[in-house]
Coordinates of N, CA and C in Angstrom, one line a residue:
X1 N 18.6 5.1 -9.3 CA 18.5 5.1 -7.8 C 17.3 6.0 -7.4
X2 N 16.7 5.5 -6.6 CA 15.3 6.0 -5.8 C 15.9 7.6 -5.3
X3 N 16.0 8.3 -5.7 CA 16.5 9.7 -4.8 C 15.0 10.7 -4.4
X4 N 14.0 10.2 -4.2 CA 12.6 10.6 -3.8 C 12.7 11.0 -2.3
X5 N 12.2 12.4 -1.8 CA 12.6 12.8 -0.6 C 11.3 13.2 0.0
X6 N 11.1 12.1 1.1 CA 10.1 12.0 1.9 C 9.8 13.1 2.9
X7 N 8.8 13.1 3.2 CA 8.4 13.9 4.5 C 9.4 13.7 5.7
X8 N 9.7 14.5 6.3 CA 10.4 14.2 7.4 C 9.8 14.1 8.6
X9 N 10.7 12.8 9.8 CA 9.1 12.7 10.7 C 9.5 14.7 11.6
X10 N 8.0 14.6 12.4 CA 8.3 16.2 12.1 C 7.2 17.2 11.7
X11 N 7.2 16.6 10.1 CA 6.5 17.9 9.7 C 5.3 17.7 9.6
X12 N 4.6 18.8 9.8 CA 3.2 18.9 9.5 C 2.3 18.8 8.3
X13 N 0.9 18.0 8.3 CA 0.6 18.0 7.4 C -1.1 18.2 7.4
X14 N -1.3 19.0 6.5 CA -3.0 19.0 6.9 C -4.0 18.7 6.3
X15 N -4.7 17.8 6.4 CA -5.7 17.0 5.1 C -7.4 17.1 5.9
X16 N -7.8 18.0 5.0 CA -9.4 18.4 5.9 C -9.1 18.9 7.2
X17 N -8.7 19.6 7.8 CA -8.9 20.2 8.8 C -8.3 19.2 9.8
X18 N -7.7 18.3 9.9 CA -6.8 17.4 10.4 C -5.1 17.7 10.4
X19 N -4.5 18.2 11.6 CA -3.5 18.4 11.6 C -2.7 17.3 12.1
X20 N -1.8 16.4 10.8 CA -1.3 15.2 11.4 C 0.0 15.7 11.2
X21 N 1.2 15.2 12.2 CA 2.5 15.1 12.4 C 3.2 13.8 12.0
X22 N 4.0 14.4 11.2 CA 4.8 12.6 10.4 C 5.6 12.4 11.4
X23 N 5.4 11.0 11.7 CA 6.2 10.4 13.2 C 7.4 9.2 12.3
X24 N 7.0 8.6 11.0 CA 8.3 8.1 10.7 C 7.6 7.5 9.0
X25 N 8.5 7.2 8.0 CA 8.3 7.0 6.9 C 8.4 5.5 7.0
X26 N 7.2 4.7 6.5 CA 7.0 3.2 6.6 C 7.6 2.8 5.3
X27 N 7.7 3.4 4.1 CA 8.3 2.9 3.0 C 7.8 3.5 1.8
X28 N 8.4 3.3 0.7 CA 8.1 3.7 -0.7 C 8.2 2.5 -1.6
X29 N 6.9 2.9 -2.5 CA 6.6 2.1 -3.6 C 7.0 2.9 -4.8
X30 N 6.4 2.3 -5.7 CA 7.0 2.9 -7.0 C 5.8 4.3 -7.6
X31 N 4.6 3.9 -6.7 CA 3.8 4.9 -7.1 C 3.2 5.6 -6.2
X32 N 4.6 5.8 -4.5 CA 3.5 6.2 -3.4 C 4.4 6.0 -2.4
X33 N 4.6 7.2 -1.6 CA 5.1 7.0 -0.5 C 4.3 6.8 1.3
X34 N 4.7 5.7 1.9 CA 3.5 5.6 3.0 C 4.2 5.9 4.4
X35 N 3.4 6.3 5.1 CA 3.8 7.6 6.5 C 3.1 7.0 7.8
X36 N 3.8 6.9 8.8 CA 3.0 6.6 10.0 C 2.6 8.8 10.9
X37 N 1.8 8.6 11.0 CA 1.3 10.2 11.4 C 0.7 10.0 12.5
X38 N 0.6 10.9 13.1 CA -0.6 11.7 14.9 C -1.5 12.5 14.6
X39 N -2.3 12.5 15.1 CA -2.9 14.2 14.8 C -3.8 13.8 16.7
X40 N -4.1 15.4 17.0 CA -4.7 14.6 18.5 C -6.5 15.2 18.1
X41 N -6.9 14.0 19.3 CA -8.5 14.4 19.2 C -8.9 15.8 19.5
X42 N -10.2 16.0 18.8 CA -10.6 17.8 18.6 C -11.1 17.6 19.7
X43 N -12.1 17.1 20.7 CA -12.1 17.1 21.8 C -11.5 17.0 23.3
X44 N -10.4 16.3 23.3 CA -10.0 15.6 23.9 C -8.5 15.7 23.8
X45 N -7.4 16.7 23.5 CA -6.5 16.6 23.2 C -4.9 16.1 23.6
X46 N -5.6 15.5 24.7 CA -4.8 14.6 24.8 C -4.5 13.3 24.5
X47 N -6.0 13.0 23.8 CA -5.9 11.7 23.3 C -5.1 11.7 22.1
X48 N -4.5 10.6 21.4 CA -4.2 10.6 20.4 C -4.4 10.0 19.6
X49 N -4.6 10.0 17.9 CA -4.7 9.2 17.2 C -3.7 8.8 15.9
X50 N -3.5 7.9 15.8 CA -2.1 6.9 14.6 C -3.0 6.8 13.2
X51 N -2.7 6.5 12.3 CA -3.3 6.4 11.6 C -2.1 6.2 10.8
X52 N -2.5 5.7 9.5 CA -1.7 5.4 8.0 C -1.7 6.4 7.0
X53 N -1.0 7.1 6.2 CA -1.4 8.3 4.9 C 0.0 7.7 4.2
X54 N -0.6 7.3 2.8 CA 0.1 7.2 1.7 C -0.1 8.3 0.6
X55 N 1.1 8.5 0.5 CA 1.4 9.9 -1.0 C 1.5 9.6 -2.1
X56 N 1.0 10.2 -3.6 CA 1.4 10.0 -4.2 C 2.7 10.8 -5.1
X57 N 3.3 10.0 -5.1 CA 4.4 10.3 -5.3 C 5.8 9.4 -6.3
X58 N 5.2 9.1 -7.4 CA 5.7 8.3 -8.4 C 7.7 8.5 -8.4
X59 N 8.0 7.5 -8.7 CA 9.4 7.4 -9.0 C 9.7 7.4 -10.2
X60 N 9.9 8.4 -11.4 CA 10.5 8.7 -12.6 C 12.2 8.7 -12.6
X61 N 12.7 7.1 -13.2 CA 14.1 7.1 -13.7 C 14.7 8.5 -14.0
X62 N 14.2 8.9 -14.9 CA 14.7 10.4 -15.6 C 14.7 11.6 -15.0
X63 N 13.8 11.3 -13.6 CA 13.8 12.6 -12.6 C 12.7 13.4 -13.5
X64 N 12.4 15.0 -12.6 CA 11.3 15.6 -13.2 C 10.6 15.9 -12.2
X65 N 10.6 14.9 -11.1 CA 9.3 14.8 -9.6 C 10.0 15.0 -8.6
X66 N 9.4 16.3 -8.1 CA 10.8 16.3 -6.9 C 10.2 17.1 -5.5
X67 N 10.6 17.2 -4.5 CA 9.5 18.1 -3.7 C 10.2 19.1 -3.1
X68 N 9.7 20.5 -3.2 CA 9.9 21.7 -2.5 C 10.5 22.0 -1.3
X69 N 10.8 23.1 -1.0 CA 11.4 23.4 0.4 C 9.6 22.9 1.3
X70 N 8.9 24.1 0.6 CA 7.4 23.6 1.9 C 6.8 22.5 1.8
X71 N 7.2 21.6 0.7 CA 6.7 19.8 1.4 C 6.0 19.6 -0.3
X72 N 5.6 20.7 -1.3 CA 4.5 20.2 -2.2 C 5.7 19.7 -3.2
X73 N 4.9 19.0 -3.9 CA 5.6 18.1 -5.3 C 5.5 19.3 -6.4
X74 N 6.6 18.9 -7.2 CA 6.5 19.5 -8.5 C 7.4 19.0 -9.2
X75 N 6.5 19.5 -10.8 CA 6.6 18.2 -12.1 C 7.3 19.2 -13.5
X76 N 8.5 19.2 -13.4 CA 8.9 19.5 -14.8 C 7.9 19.6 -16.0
X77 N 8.0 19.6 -17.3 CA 6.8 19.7 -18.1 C 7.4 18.3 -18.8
X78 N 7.8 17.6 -19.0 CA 8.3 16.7 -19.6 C 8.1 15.5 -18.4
X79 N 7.7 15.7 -17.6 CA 6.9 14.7 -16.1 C 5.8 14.5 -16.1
X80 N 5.3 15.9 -16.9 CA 3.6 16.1 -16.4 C 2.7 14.9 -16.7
X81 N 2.9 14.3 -17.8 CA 2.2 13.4 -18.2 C 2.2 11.8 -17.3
X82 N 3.4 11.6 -17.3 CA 3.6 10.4 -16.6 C 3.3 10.6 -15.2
X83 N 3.4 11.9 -14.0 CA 2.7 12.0 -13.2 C 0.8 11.7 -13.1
X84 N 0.3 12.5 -14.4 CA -1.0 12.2 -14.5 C -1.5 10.9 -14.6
X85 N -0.4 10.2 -15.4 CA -0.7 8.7 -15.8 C -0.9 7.8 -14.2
X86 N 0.1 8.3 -13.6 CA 0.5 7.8 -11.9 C -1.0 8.0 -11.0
X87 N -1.5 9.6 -11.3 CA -2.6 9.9 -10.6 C -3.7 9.2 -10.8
X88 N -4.0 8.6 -12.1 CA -4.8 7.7 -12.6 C -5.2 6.2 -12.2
X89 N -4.2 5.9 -11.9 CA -3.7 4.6 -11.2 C -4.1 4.4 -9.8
X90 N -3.1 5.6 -9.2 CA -3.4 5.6 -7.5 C -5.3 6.2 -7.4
X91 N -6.0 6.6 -7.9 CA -7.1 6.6 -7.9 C -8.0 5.5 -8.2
X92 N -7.3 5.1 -9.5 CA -8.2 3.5 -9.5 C -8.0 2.5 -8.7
X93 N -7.2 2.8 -7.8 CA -6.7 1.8 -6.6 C -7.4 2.0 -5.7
X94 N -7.7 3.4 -5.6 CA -8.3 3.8 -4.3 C -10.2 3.3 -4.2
X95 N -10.5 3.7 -5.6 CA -11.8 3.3 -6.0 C -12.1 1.4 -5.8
X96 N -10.8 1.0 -5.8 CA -10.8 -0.2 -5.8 C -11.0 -1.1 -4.3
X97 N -9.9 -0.1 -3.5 CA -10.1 -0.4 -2.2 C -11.1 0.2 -1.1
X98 N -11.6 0.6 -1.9 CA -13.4 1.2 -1.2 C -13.8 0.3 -1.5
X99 N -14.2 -0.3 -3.3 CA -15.2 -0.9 -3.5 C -15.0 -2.5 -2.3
X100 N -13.8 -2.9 -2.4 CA -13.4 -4.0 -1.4 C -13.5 -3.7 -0.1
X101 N -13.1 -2.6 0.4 CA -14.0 -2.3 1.6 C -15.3 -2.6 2.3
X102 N -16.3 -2.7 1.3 CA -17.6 -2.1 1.1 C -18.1 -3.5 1.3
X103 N -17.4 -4.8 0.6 CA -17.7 -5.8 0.3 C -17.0 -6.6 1.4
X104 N -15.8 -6.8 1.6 CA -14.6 -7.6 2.6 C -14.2 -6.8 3.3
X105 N -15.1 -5.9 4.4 CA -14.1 -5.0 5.5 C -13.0 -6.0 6.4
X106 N -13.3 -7.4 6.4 CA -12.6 -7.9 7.1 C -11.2 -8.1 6.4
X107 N -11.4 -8.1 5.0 CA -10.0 -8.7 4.4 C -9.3 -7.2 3.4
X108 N -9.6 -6.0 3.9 CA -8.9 -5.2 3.5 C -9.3 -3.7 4.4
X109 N -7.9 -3.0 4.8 CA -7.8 -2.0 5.7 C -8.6 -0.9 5.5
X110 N -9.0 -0.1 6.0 CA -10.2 1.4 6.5 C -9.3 2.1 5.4
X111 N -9.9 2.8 4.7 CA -9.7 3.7 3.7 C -10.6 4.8 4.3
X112 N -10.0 5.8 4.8 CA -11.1 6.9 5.3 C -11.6 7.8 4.0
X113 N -10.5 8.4 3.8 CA -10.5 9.7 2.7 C -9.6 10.2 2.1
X114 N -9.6 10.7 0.9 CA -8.6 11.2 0.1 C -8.7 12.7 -0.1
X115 N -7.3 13.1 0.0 CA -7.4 14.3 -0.1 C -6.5 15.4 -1.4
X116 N -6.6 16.4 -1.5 CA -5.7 16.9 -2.8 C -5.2 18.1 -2.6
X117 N -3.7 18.3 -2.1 CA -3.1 18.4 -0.8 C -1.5 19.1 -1.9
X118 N -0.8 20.2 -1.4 CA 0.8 20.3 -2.1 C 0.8 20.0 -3.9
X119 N -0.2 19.8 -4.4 CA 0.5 19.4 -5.8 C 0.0 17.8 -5.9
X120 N -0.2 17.2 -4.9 CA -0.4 15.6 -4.9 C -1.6 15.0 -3.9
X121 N -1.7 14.1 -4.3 CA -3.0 13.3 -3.6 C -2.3 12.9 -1.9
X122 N -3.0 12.3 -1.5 CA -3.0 11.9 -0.1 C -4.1 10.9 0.5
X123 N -4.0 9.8 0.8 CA -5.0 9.2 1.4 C -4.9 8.9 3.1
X124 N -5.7 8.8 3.6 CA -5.6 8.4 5.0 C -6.5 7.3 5.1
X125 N -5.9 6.7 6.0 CA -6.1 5.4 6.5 C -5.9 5.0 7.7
X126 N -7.1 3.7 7.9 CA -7.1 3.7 9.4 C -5.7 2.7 9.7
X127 N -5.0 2.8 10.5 CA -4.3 1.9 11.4 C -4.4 0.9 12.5
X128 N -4.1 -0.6 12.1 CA -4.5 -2.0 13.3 C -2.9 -1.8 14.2
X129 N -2.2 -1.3 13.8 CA -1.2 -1.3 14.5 C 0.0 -2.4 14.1
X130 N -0.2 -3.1 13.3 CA 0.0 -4.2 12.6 C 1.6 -4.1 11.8
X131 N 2.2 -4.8 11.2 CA 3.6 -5.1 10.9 C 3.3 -5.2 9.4
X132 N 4.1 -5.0 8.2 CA 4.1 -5.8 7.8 C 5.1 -7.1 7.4
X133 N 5.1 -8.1 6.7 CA 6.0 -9.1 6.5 C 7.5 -9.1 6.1
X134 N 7.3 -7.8 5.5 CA 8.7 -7.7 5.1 C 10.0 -7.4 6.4
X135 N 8.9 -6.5 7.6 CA 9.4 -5.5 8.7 C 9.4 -6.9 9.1
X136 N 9.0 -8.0 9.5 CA 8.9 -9.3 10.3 C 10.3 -9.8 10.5
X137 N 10.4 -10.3 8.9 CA 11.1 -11.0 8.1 C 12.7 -10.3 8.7
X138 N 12.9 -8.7 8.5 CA 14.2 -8.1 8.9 C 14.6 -8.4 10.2
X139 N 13.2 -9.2 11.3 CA 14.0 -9.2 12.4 C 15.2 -10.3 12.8
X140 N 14.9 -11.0 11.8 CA 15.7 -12.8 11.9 C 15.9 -13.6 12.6
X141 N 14.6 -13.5 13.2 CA 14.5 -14.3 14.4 C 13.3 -15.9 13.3
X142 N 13.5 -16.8 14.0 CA 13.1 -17.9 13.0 C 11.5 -18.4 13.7
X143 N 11.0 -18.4 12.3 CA 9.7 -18.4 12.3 C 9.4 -19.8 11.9
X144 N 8.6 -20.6 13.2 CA 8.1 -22.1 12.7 C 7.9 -22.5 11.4
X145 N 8.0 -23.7 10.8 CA 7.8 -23.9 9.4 C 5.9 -23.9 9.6
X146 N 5.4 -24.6 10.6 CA 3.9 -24.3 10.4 C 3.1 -23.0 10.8
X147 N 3.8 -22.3 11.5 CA 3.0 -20.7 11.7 C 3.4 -20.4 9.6
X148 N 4.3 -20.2 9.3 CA 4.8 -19.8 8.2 C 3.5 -20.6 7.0
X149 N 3.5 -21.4 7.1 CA 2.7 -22.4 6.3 C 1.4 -22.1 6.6
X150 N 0.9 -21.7 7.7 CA -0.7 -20.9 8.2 C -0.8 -19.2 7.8
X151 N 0.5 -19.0 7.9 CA 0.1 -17.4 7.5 C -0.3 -17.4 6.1
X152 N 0.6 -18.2 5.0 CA 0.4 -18.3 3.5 C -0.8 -18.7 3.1
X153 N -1.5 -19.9 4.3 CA -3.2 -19.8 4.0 C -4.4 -18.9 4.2
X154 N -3.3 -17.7 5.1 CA -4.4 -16.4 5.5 C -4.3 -15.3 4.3
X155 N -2.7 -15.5 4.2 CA -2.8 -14.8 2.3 C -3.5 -15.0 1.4
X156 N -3.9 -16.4 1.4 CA -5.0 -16.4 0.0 C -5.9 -16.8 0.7
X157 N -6.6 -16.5 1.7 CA -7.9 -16.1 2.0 C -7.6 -14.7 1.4
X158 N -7.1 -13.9 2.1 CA -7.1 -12.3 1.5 C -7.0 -12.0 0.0
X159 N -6.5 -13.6 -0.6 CA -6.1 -12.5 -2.1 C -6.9 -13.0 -3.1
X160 N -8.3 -14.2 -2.2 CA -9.5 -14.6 -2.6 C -10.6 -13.7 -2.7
X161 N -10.6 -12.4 -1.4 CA -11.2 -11.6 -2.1 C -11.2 -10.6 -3.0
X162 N -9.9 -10.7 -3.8 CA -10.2 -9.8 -5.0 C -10.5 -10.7 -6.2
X163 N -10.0 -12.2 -6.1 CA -10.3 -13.0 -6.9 C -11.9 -13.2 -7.4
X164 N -12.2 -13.3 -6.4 CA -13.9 -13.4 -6.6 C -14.6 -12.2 -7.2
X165 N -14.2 -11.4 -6.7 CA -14.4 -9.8 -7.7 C -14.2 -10.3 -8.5
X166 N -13.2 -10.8 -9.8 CA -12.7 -10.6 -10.9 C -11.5 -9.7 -11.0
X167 N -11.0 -9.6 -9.8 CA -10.0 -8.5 -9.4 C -8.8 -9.5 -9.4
X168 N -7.0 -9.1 -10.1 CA -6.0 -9.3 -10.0 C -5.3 -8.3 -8.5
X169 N -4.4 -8.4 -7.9 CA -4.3 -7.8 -7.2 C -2.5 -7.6 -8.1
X170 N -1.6 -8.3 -8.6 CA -0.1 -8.0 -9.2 C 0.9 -7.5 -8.4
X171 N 0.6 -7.1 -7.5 CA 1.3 -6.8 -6.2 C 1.7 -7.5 -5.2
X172 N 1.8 -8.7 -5.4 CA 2.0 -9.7 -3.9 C 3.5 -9.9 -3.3
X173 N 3.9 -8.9 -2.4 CA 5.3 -9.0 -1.9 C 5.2 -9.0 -0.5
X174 N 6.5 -9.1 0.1 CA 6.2 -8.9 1.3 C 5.9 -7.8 1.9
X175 N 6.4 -6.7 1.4 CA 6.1 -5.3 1.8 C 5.0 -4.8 1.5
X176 N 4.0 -5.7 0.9 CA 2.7 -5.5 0.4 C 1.8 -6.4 1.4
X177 N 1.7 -6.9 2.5 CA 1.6 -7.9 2.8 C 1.5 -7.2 4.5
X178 N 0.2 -7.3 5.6 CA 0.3 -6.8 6.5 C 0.3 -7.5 7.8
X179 N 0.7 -7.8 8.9 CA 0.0 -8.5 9.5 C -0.8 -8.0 10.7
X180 N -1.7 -8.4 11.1 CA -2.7 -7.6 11.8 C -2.0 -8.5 13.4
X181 N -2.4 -7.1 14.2 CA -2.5 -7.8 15.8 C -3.0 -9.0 15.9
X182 N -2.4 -9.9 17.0 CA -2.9 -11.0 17.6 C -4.3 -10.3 18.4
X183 N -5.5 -11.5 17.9 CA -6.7 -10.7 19.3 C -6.0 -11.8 20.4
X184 N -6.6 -11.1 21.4 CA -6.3 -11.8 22.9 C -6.3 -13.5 23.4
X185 N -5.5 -14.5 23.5 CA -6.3 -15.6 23.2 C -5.8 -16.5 22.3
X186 N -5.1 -15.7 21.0 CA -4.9 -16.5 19.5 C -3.3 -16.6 19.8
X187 N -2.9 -17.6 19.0 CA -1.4 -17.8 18.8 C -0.9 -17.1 17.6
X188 N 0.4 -17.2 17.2 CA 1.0 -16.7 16.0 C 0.2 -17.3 14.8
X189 N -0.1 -19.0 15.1 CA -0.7 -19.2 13.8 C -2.1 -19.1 13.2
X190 N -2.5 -17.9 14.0 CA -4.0 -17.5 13.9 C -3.8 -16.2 13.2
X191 N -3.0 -15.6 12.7 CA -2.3 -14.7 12.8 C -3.6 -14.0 11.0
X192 N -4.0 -13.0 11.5 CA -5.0 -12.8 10.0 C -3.3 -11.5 8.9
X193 N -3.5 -12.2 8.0 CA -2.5 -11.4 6.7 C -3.9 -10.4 5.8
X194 N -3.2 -9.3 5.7 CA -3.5 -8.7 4.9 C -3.0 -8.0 3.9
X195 N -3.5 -8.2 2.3 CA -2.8 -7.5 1.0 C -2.8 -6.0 1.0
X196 N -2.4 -4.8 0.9 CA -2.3 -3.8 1.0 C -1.5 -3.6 -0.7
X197 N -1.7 -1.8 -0.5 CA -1.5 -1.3 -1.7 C -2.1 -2.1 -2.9
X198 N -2.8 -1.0 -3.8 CA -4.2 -1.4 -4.5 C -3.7 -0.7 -6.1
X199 N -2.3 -0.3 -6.5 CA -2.2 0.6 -7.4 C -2.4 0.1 -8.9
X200 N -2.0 -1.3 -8.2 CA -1.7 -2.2 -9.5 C -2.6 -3.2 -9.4
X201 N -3.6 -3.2 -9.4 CA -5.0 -4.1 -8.9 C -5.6 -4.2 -10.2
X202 N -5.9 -5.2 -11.0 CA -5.8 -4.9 -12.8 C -7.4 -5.9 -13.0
X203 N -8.4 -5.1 -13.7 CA -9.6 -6.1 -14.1 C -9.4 -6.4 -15.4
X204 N -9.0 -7.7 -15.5 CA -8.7 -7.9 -16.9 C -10.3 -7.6 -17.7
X205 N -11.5 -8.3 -17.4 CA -12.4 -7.7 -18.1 C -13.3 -6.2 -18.4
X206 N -12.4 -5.3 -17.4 CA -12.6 -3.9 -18.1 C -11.6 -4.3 -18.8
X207 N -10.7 -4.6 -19.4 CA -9.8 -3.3 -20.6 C -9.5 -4.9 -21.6
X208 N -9.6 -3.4 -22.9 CA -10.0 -3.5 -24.2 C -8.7 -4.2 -24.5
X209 N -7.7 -4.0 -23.9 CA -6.4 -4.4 -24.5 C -6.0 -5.6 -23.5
X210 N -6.0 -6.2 -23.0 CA -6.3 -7.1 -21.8 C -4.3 -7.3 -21.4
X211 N -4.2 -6.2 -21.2 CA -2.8 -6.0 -20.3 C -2.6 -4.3 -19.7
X212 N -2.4 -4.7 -18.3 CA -2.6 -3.5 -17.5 C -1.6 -2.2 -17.9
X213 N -2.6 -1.4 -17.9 CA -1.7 -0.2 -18.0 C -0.5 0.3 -17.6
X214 N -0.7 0.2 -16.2 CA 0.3 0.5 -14.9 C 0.6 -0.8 -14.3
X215 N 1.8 -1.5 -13.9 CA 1.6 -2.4 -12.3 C 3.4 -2.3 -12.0
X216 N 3.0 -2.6 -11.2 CA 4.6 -2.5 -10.6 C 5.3 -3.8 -11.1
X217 N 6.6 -3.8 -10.9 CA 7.5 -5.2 -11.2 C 8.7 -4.8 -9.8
X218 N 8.5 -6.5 -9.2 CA 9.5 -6.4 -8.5 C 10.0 -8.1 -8.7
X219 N 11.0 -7.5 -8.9 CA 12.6 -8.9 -9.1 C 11.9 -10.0 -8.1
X220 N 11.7 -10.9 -8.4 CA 11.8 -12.2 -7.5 C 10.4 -12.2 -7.2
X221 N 9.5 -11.5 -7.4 CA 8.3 -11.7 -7.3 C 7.0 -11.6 -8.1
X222 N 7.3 -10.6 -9.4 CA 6.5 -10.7 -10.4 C 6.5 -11.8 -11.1
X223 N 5.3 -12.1 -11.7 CA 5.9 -13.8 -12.8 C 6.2 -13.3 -14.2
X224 N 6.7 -14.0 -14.5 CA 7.2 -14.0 -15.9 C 6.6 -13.0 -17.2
X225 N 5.3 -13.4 -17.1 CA 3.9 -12.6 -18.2 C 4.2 -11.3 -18.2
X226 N 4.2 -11.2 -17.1 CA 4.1 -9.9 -16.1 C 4.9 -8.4 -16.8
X227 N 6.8 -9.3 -16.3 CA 7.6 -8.6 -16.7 C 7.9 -8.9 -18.4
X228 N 7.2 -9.6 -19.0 CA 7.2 -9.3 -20.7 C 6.4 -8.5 -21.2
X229 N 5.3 -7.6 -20.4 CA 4.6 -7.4 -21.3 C 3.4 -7.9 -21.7
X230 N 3.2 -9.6 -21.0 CA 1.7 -10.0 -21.8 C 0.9 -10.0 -21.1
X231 N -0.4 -10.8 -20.8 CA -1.9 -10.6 -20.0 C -1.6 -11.4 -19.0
X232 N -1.7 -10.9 -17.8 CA -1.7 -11.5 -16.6 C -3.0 -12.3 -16.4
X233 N -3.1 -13.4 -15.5 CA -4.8 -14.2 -15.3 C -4.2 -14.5 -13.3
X234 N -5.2 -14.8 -13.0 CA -5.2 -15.5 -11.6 C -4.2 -16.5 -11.4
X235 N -3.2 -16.8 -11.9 CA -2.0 -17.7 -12.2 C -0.5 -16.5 -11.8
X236 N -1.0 -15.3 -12.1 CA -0.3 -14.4 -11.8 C 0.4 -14.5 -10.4
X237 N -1.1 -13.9 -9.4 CA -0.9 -13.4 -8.1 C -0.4 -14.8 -7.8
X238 N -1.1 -16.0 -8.3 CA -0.4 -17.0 -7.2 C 1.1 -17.4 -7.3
X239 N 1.8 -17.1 -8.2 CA 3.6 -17.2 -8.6 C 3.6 -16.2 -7.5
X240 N 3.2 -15.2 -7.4 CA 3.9 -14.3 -6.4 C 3.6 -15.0 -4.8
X241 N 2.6 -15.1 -5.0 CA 2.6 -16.0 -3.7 C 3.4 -17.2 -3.4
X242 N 3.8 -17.9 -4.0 CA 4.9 -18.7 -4.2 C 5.8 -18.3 -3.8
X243 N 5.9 -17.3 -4.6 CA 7.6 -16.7 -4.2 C 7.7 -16.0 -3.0
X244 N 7.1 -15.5 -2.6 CA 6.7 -15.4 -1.0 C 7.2 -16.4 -0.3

């Protein structure tokens, strides 16, 4: 059982000289907890600004990772390693979604800056204000079979750009999965999707061993390869898309 204890909305947090306020916890992954926050403008302080910050913050079966009364993480000595292994990951993620940044600002979200913060990493990120599919999906309200059928074409436009990189993305769920505001004008089935979370983003031709270190597995969505153990290829992400 997930017993990993989040930020409360509430509390303060400060990354570079940025004092942001947790307004509510958007969810946990297996290698990262993600936060809707405020912080107000240094000029202008009435203005305010939203933004996204995801933690690292790994989920160990065996326990080990646990967080303090003042908010920082701490790691048993029998954690330490598999924490480091975690920090390794959420970094090549992060390196990953810059590099995609840099290349597709359109098909993947503002990565401002990372910080190293309590014992653990922290990234910030910019916010479209956006849902994602999973949060959609809970409302149960019934979604056209062809909006539904246009959104899954805006998915693999998005999960074309890491393809083209030579990038696996292994993460394709719905809670991985964003949708961006309608611009002014557009219908639902205009609707642009975006892949989010990068932890498990795997280049088969870096590694020597051509099966990923780290990726997540979730029931009903990883394929088969995946959860055995063997080499994922671009056949991967699309079963998850499928199953989507």
């Amino acid at each position: 059982m997930d017993d990993r204890m989040a930020l409360t909305a509430g509390a303060n947090l400060c990354l570079g000289g940025i004092n942001c306020r947790i307004e509510a916890v958007l969810g946990k992954g297996a290698n990262a907890l993600a936060y809707q926050p405020a912080y107000q403008d240094e000029v202008q302080p009435g203005q305010i600004h939203r933004v996204l910050i995801k933690e690292l913050f790994p989920w160990r079966p065996e326990g080990g990772i646990s967080r303090m009364e003042n908010g920082a993480l701490a790691c048993t000595p029998e954690a330490e390693n598999f924490f480091s292994s975690h920090k390794k990951s959420y970094l090549r993620g992060n390196q990953v979604h810059l590099e995609l940044q840099a290349a597709r600002a359109d098909k993947v979200p503002l990565n401002l800056n990372t910080y190293q913060v309590n014992g653990t990493l922290y990234t910030l990120m910019g916010s479209s204000g956006g849902r994602t599919l999973w949060e959609v999906l809970q409302d149960q309200k019934p979604i056209p079979l062809k909006t539904l059928a246009c959104w899954m074409q805006n998915l693999l436009y998005s999960l074309r750009a890491f393809h083209e990189r030579g990038l696996l993305h292994l993460d394709v769920s719905p809670d991985n999965i964003l949708l961006q505001p309608l611009d002014r004008g557009k219908t639902e089935i205009a609707r642009e999707l975006l892949l989010i979370d990068y932890n498990s983003v795997y280049d088969p031709g870096a590694s020597a061993s051509g099966t990923p270190s780290y990726h997540s597995v979730k029931p009903g969505y990883s394929p088969p390869e995946l959860r055995a153990g063997g080499a994922p290829s671009a056949a991967s992400d699309l079963y998850a898309v499928a199953a989507v």
